[in-house]
Short mmCIF file of C-alpha atoms in Angstrom, two decimals:
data_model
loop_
_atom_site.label_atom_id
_atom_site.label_comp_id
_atom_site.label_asym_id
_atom_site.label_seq_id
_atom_site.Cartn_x
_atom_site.Cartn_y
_atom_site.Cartn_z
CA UNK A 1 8.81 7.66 -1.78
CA UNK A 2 5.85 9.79 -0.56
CA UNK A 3 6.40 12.45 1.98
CA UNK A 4 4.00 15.28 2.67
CA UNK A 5 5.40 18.52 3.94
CA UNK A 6 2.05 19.03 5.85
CA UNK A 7 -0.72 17.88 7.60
CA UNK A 8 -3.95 19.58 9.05
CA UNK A 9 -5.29 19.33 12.13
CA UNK A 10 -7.53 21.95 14.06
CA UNK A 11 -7.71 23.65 11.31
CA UNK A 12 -4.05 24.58 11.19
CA UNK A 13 -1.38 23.57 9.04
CA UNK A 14 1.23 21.99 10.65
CA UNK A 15 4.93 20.69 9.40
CA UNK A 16 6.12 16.62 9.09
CA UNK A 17 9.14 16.42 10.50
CA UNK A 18 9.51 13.38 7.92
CA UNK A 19 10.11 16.50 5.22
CA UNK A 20 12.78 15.22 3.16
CA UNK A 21 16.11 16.71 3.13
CA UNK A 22 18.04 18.01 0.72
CA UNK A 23 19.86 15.08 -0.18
CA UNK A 24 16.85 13.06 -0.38
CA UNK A 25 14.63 15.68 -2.80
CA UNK A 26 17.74 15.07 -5.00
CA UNK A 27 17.82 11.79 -4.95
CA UNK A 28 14.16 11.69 -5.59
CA UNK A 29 14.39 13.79 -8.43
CA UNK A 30 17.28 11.09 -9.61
CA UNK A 31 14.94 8.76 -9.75
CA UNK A 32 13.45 10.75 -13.24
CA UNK A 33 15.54 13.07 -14.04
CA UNK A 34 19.29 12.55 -15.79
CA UNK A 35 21.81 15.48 -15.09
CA UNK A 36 21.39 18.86 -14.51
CA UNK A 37 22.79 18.81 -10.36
CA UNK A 38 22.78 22.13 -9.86
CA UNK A 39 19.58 23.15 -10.36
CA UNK A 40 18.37 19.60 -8.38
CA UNK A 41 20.33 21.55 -5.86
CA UNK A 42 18.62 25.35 -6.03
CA UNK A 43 15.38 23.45 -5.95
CA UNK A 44 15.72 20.87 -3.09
CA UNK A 45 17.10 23.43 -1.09
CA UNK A 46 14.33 26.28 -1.86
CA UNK A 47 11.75 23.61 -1.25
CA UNK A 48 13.70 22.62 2.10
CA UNK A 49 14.09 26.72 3.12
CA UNK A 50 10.18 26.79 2.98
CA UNK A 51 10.06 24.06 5.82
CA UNK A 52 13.06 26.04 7.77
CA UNK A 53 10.99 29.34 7.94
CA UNK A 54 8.00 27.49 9.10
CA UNK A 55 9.64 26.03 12.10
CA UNK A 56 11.19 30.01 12.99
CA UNK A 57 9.24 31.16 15.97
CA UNK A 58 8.70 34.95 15.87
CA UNK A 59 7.89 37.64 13.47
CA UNK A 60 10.86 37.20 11.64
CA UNK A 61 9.02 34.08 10.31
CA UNK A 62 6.94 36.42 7.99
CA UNK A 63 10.02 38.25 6.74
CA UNK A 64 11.40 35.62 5.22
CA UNK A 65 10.85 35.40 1.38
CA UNK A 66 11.17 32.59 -0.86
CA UNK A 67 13.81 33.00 -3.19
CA UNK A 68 12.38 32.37 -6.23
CA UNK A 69 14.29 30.47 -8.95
CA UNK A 70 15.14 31.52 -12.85
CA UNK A 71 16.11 28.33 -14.56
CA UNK A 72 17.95 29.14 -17.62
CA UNK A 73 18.42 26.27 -20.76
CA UNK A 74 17.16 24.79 -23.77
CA UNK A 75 14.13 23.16 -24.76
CA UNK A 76 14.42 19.50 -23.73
CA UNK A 77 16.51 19.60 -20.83
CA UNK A 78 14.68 19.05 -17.97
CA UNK A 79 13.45 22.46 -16.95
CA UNK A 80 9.57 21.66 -16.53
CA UNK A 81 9.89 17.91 -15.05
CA UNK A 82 12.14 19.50 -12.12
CA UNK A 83 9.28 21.88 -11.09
CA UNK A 84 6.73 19.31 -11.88
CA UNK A 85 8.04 16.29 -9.87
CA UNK A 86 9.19 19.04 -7.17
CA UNK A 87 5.37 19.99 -6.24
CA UNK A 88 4.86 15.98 -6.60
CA UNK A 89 7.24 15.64 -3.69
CA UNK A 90 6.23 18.44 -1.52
CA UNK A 91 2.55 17.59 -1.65
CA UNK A 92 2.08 21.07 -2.88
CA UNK A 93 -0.61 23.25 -5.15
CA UNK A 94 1.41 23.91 -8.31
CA UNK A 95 0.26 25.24 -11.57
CA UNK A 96 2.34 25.76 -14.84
CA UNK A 97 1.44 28.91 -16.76
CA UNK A 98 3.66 29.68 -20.14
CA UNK A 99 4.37 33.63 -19.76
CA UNK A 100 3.47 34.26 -23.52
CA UNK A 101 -0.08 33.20 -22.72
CA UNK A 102 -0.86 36.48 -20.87
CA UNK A 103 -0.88 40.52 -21.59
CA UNK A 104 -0.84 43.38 -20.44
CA UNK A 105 -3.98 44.64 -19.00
CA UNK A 106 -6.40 46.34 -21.42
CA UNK A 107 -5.00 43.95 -24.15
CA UNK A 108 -6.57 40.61 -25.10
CA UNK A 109 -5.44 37.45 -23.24
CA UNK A 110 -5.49 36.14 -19.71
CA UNK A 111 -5.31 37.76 -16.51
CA UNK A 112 -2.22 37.69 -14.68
CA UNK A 113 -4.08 37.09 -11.42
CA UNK A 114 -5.70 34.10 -12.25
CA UNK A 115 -2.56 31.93 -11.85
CA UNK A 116 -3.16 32.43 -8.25
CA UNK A 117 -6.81 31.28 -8.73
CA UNK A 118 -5.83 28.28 -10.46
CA UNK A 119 -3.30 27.83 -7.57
CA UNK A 120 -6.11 27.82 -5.36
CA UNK A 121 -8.24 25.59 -7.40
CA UNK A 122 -5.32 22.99 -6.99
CA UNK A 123 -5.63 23.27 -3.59
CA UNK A 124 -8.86 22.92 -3.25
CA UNK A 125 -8.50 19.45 -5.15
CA UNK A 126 -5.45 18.47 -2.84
CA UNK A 127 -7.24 18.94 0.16
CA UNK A 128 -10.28 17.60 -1.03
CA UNK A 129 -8.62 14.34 -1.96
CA UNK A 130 -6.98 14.48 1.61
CA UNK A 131 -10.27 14.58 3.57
CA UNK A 132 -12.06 12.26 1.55
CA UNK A 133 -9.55 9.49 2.37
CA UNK A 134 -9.41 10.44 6.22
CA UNK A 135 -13.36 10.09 5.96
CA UNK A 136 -13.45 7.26 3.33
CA UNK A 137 -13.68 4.33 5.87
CA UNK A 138 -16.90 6.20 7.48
CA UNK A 139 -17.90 6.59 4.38
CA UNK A 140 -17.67 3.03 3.60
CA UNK A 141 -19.71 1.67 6.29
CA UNK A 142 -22.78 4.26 4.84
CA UNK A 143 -22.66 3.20 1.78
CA UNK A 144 -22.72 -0.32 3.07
CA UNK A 145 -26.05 -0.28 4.62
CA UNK A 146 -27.64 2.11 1.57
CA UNK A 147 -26.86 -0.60 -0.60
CA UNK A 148 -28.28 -3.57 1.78
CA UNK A 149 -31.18 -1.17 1.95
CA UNK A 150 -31.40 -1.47 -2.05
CA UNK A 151 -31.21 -4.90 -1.76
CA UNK A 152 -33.24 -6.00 0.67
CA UNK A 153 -35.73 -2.93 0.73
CA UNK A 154 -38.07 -3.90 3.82
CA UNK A 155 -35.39 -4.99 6.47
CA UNK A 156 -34.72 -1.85 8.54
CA UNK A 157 -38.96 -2.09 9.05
CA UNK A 158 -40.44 -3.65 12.64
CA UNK A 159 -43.76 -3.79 11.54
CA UNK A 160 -43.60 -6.53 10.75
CA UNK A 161 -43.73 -10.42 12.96
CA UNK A 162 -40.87 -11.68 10.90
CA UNK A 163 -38.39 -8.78 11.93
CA UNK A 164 -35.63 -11.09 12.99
CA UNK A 165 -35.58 -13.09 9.99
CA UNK A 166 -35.20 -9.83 7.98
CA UNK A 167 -32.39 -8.83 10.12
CA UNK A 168 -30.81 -12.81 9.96
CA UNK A 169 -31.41 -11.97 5.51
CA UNK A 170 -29.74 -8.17 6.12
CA UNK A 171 -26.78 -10.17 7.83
CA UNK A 172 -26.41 -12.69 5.26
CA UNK A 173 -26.78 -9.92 2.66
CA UNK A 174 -23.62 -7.96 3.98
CA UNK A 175 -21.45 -10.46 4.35
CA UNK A 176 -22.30 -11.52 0.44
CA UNK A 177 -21.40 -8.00 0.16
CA UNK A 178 -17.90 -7.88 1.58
CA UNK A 179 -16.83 -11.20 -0.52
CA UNK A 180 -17.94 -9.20 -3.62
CA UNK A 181 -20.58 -12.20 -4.35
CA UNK A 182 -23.38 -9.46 -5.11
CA UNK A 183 -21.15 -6.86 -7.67
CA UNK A 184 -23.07 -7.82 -10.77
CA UNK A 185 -27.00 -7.39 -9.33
CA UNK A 186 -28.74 -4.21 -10.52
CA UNK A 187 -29.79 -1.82 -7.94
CA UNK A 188 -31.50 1.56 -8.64
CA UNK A 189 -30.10 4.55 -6.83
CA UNK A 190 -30.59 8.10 -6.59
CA UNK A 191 -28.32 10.53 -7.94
CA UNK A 192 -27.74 14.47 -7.27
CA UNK A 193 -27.02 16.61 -10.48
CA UNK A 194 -26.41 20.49 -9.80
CA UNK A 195 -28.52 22.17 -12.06
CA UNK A 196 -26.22 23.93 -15.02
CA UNK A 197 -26.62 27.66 -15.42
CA UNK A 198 -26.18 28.20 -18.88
CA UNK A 199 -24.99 31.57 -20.18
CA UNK A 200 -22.25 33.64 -21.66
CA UNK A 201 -20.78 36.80 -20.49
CA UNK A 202 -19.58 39.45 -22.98
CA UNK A 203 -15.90 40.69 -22.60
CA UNK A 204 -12.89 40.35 -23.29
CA UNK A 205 -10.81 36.73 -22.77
CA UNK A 206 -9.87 37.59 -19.15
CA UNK A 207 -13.98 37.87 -17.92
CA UNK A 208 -13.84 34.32 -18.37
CA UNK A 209 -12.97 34.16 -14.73
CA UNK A 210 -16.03 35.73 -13.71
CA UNK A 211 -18.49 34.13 -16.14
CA UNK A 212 -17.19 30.41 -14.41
CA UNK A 213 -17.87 32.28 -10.66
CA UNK A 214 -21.37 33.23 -12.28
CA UNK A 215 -21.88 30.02 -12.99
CA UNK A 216 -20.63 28.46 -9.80
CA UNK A 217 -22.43 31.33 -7.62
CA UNK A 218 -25.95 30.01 -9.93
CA UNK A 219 -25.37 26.51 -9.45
CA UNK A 220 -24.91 26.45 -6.02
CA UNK A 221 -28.84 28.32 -5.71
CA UNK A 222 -30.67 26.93 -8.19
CA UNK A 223 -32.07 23.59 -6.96
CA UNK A 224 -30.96 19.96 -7.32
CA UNK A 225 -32.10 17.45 -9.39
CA UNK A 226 -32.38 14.00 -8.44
CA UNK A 227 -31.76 11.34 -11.50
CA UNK A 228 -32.77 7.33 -10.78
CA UNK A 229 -30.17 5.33 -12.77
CA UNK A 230 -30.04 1.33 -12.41
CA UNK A 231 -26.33 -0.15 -12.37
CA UNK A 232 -24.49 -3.01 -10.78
CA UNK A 233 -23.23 -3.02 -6.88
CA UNK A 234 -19.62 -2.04 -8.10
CA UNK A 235 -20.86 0.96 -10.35
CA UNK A 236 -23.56 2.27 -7.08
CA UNK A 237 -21.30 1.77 -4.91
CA UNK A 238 -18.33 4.33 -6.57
CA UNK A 239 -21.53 6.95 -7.25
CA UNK A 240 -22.66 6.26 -3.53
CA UNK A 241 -19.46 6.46 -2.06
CA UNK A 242 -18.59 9.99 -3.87
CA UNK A 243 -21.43 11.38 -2.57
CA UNK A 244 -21.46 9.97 1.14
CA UNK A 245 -17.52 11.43 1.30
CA UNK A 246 -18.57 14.89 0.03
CA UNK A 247 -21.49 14.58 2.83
CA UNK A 248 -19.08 14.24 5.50
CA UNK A 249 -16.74 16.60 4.58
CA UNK A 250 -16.84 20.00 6.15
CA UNK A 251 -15.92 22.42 3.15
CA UNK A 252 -15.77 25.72 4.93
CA UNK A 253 -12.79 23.70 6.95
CA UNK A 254 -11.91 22.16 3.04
CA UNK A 255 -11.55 26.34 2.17
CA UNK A 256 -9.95 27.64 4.99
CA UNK A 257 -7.22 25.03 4.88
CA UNK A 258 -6.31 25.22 1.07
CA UNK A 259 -6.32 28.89 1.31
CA UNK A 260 -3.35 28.40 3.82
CA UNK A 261 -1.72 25.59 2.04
CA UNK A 262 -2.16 27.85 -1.20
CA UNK A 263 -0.29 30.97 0.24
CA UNK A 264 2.78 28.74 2.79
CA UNK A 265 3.27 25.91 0.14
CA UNK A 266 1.78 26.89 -3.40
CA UNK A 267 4.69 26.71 -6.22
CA UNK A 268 3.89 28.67 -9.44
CA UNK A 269 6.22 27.32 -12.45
CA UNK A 270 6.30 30.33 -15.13
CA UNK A 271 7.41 28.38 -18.79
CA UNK A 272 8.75 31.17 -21.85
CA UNK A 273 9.59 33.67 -19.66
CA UNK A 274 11.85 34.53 -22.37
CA UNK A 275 9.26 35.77 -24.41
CA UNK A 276 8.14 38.47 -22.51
CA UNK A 277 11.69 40.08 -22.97
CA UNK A 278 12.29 43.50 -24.81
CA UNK A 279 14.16 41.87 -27.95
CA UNK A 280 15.43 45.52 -28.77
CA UNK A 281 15.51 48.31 -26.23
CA UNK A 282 15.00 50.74 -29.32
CA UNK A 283 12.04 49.18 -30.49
CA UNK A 284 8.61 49.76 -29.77
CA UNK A 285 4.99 48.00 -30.19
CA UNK A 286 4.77 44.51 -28.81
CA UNK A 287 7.66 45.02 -26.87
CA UNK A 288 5.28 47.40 -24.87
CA UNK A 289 3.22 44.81 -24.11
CA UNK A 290 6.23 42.18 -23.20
CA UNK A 291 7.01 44.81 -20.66
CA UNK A 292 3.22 45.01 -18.97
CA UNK A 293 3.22 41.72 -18.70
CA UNK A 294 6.09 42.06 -16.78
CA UNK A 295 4.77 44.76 -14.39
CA UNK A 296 1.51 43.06 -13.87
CA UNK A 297 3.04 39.67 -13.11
CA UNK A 298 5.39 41.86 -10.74
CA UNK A 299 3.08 42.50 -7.71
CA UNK A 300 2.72 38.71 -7.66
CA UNK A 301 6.14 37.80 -7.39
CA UNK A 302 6.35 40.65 -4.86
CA UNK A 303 3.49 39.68 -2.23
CA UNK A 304 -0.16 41.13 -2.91
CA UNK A 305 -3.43 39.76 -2.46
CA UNK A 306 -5.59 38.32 -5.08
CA UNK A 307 -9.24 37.81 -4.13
CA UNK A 308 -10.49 34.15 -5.36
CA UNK A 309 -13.88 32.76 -4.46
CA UNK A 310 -12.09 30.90 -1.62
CA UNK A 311 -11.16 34.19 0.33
CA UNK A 312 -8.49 36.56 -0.41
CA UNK A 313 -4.92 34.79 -0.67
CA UNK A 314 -1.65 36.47 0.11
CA UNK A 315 1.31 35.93 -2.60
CA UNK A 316 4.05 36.81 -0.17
CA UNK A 317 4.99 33.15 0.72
CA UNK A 318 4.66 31.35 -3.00
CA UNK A 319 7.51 29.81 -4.43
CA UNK A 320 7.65 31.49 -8.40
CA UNK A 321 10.16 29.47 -10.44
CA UNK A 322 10.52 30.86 -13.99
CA UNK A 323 12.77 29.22 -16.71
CA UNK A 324 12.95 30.23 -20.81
CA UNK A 325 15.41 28.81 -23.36
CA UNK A 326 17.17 32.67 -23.42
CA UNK A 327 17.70 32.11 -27.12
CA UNK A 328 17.34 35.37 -28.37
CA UNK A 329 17.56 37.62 -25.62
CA UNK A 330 19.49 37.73 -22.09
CA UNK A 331 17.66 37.27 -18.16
CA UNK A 332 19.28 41.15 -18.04
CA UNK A 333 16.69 42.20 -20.59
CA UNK A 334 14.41 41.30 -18.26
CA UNK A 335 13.17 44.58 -16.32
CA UNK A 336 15.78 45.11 -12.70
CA UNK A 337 12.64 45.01 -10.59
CA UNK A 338 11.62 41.78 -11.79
CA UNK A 339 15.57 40.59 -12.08
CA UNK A 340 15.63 41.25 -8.56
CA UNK A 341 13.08 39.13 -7.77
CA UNK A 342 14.39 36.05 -8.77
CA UNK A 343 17.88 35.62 -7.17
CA UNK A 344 18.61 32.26 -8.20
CA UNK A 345 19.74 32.24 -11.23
CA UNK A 346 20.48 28.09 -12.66
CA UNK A 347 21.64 27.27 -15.72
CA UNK A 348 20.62 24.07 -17.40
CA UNK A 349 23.17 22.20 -19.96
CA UNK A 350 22.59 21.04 -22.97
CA UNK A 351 22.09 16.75 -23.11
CA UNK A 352 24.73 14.84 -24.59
CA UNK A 353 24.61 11.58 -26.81
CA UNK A 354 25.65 9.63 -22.92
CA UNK A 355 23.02 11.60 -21.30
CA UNK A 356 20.83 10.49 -23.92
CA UNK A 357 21.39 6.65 -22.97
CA UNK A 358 21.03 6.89 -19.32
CA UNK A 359 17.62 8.68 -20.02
CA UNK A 360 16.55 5.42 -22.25
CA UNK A 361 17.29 3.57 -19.53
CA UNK A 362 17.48 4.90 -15.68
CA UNK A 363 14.40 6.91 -14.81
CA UNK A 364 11.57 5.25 -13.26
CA UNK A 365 9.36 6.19 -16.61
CA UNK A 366 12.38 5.71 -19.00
CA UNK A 367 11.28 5.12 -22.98
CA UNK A 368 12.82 1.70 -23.35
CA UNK A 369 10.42 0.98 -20.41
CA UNK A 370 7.32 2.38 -21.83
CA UNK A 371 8.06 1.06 -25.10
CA UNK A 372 8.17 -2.58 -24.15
CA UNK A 373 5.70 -2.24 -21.50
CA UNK A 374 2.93 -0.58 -24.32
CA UNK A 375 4.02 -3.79 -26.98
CA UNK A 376 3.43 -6.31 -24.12
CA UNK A 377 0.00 -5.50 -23.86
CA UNK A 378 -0.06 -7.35 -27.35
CA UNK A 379 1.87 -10.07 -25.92
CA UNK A 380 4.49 -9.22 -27.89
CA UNK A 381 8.43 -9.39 -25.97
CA UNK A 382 10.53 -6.07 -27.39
CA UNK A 383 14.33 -6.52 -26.02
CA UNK A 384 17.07 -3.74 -26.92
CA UNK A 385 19.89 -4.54 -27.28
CA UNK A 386 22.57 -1.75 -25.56
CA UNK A 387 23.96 -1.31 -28.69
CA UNK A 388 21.18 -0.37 -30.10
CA UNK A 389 20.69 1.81 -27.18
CA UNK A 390 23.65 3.48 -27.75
CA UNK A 391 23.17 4.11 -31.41
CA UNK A 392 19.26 5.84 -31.00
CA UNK A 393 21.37 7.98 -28.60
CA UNK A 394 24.09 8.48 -30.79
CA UNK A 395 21.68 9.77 -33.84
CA UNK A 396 19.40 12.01 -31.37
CA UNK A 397 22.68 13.82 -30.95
CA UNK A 398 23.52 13.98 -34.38
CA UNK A 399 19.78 14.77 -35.66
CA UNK A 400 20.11 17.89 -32.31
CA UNK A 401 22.88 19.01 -33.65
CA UNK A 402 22.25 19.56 -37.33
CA UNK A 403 18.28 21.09 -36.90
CA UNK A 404 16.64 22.82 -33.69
CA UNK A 405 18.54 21.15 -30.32
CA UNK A 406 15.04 20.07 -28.79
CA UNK A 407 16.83 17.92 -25.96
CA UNK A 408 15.18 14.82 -24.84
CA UNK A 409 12.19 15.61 -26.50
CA UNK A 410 13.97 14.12 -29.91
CA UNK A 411 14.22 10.60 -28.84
CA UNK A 412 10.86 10.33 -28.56
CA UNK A 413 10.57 11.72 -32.33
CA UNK A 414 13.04 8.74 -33.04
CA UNK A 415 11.71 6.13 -31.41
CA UNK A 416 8.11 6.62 -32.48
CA UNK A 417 9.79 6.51 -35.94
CA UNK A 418 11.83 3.61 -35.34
CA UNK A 419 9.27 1.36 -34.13
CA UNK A 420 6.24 2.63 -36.05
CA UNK A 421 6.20 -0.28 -38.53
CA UNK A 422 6.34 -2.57 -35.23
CA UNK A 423 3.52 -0.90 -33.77
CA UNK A 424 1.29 -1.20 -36.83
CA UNK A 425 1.96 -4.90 -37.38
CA UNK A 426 2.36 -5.60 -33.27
CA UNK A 427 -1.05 -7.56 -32.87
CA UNK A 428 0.06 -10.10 -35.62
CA UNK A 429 3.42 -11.33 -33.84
CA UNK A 430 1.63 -12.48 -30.69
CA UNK A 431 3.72 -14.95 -28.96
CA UNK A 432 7.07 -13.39 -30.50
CA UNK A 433 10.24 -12.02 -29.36
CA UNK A 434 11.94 -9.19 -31.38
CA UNK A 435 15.07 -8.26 -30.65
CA UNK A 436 16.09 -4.88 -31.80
CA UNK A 437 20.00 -4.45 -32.34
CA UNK A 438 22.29 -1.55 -33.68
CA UNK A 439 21.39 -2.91 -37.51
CA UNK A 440 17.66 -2.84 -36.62
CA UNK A 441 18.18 1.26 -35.66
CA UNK A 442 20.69 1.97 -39.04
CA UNK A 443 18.31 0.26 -40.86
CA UNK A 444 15.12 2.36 -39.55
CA UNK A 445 16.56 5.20 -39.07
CA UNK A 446 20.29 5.94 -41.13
CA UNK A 447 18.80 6.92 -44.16
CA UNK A 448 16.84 9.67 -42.46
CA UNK A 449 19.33 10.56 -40.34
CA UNK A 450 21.51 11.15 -43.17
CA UNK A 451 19.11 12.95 -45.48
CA UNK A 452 19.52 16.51 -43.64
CA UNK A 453 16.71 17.49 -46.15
CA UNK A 454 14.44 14.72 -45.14
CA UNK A 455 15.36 14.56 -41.08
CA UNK A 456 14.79 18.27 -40.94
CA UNK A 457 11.31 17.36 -41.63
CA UNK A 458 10.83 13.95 -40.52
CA UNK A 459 12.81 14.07 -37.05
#
């Protein structure tokens, strides 16, 4: 089920009132995620506040906040795909940033503020996509008669006496053309290529922002090249097609909209927040550092404005979520300003060996499925058997237990093991059914399992 939250038109972005409800993001998120209800809850229900406070009429529309979300569990559980398949649903910009990847300014690493400009960048690409298709039919019928031009070079001429038989051959032509009879004949187009500005800036890791708008800025001056290349219909007419969209589009209207999608519907996942904690409050050194990071990602969370190359874009209205494993340290050693600027606080359990078997089997991408659905491409039939099911779950459990609790993220480490020997000898059992049964996993997989020496390495 695809629902967009919005939809532009004059240049404003407008609510669907076909915005899922609660109930429905849950059950969405059902579909691909096992467990974990309450923070299915927290999120359908920040992602259905955002469509509440822009229906309020009023100025007290731009008082209200998001309230941002501070998932809390282990590795494995589910954390990531929640955001991820959250943005999915609301049609939304969302970048995921991992909180260890940035520092304080006037250290080495990335720039706090260009999570917002890769926010923007994603919805530039959203809204892109969205005008292409509302112009793609347009489109179409260009690219139509620049290929029967190709073809048939002469026909759109009147010099000539014979100009209706042209026209009678043009005719004939497109027709050929829309039963896919011509896909195969070579035609030589033309083809735009930007000239590339090549050059480095000097700096530090976080100029790298500004050597790409250098670039972009350069590109967009210098002139274009034109390259002939000779392909079939079906090739031309993707190239062609690309171009005639991007033609038709009107980017300053591409801009302006993103730029408001960005700041009303933008979500910003923040992975290993964790690891930006103080470990000791007596310490110094990194810990310094851990902190800055903190205060610089703080006027983001807060509201500010970050210029991009779009425009300047307001934070105010972004939806943060943040979530870290909390092995080592506590969301209270995170600094009280920041605290207070994620009120939801969700904790994440950890998977059990029945959790482990409905997430072989239920989601829409489950591993069983992908599995039997990669070994069918060699026409090869894989069946498990649920008691096999059972016992991969059973050991993922056991192997979680015993070394680092990675969650989900273990069955694939199984599996992969399990049916490695399968994989390798796959394209010699064409025509054949394998049937793999509890005995088939013991027999891969028990001596490992058992080994704590050897699974601590090998799982």
């Amino acid at each position: 089920m695809s629902k967009e939250l919005f939809s532009v038109e004059n240049d404003n972005v407008l609510f669907n009132d076909k915005q899922l409800t609660p109930k429905q993001i849950v059950v969405e998120l059902d579909r691909y995620i096992i467990a974990q209800e309450d923070a299915k809850k927290a999120v359908a229900v920040a992602l259905r506040n955002r469509w509440r406070r822009l229906r309020v009429e009023g100025e007290i529309k731009d008082e209200i906040t998001p309230k941002n979300i501070i998932m809390i569990g282990p590795t494995g559980v589910g954390k990531t795909e929640i955001a991820r398949r959250l943005a999915k649903l609301a049609a939304a910009p969302f970048v995921k940033v991992e909180a260890s990847k940035f520092t304080e300014v006037g250290y080495v690493g990335r720039d706090v503020e260009s999570i917002i400009r890769d926010l923007m960048e994603m919805s530039i690409t959203l809204v892109k996509e969205e005008e292409r298709e509302k112009v793609k039919k347009q489109a179409e019928q260009s690219v139509e008669d620049q290929l029967l031009d190709l073809l048939l070079p002469d026909s759109q001429e009147n010099t000539s006496a014979d100009t209706e038989t042209k026209q009678k051959t043009r005719e004939r032509l497109r027709q050929m053309l829309k039963e896919g009879k011509l896909e195969e004949r070579m035609v030589e187009i033309e083809v735009t290529r930007p000239m590339s500005a090549h050059f480095e800036v000097f700096g530090p890791p976080m100029m790298g922002d500004m050597e790409n708008q250098f670039r972009e800025v350069l590109g967009s001056v210098l002139p274009k090249a034109k390259d002939k290349k000779k392909l079939p219909v079906s090739d031309a007419r993707k190239l062609l097609l690309r171009e005639s969209q991007e033609e038709l589009i009107d980017q300053e209207r591409v801009s302006r909209t993103a730029l408001k999608r960005a700041e009303q519907t933008g979500i910003v996942f923040i992975d290993e927040i964790d690891k930006i904690c103080g470990r000791d409050q007596q310490s110094k050194g990194p810990d310094v550092s851990r902190e800055g990071v903190q205060r610089d990602l703080l006027p983001l969370v807060e509201g500010c404005t970050v210029t991009t190359k779009y425009g300047p874009i307001k934070t105010d209205h972004i939806l943060f979520i943040a979530s870290g494993a909390f092995h080592f340290s506590k969301p209270s050693d995170l600094m009280p300003e920041f605290q207070g600027r994620f009120p939801i606080r969700v904790e994440l359990r950890s998977l059990t060996a029945e959790h482990f078997v409905r997430i072989l089997t239920e989601p829409k991408n489950a591993l069983i499925k992908q599995y039997t659905a990669m070994l069918a491409t060699e026409n090869l039939e894989v069946e498990f058997t649920e008691d096999a099911i059972v016992e991969i779950a059973k050991l993922t459990a056991e192997v979680n237990s015993r070394t680092e609790n990675i969650g989900a993220r273990r069955l694939h480490t199984l599996l992969e093991k399990m049916l490695e020997e399968l994989s390798f000898v796959a394209d010699e059992l064409v025509g054949q059914k394998i049937t793999i049964n509890k005995a088939y996993v013991q027999e891969r997989l028990g001596d490992i399992v058992q080994d704590q020496d050897l699974s601590r390495y090998i799982l």
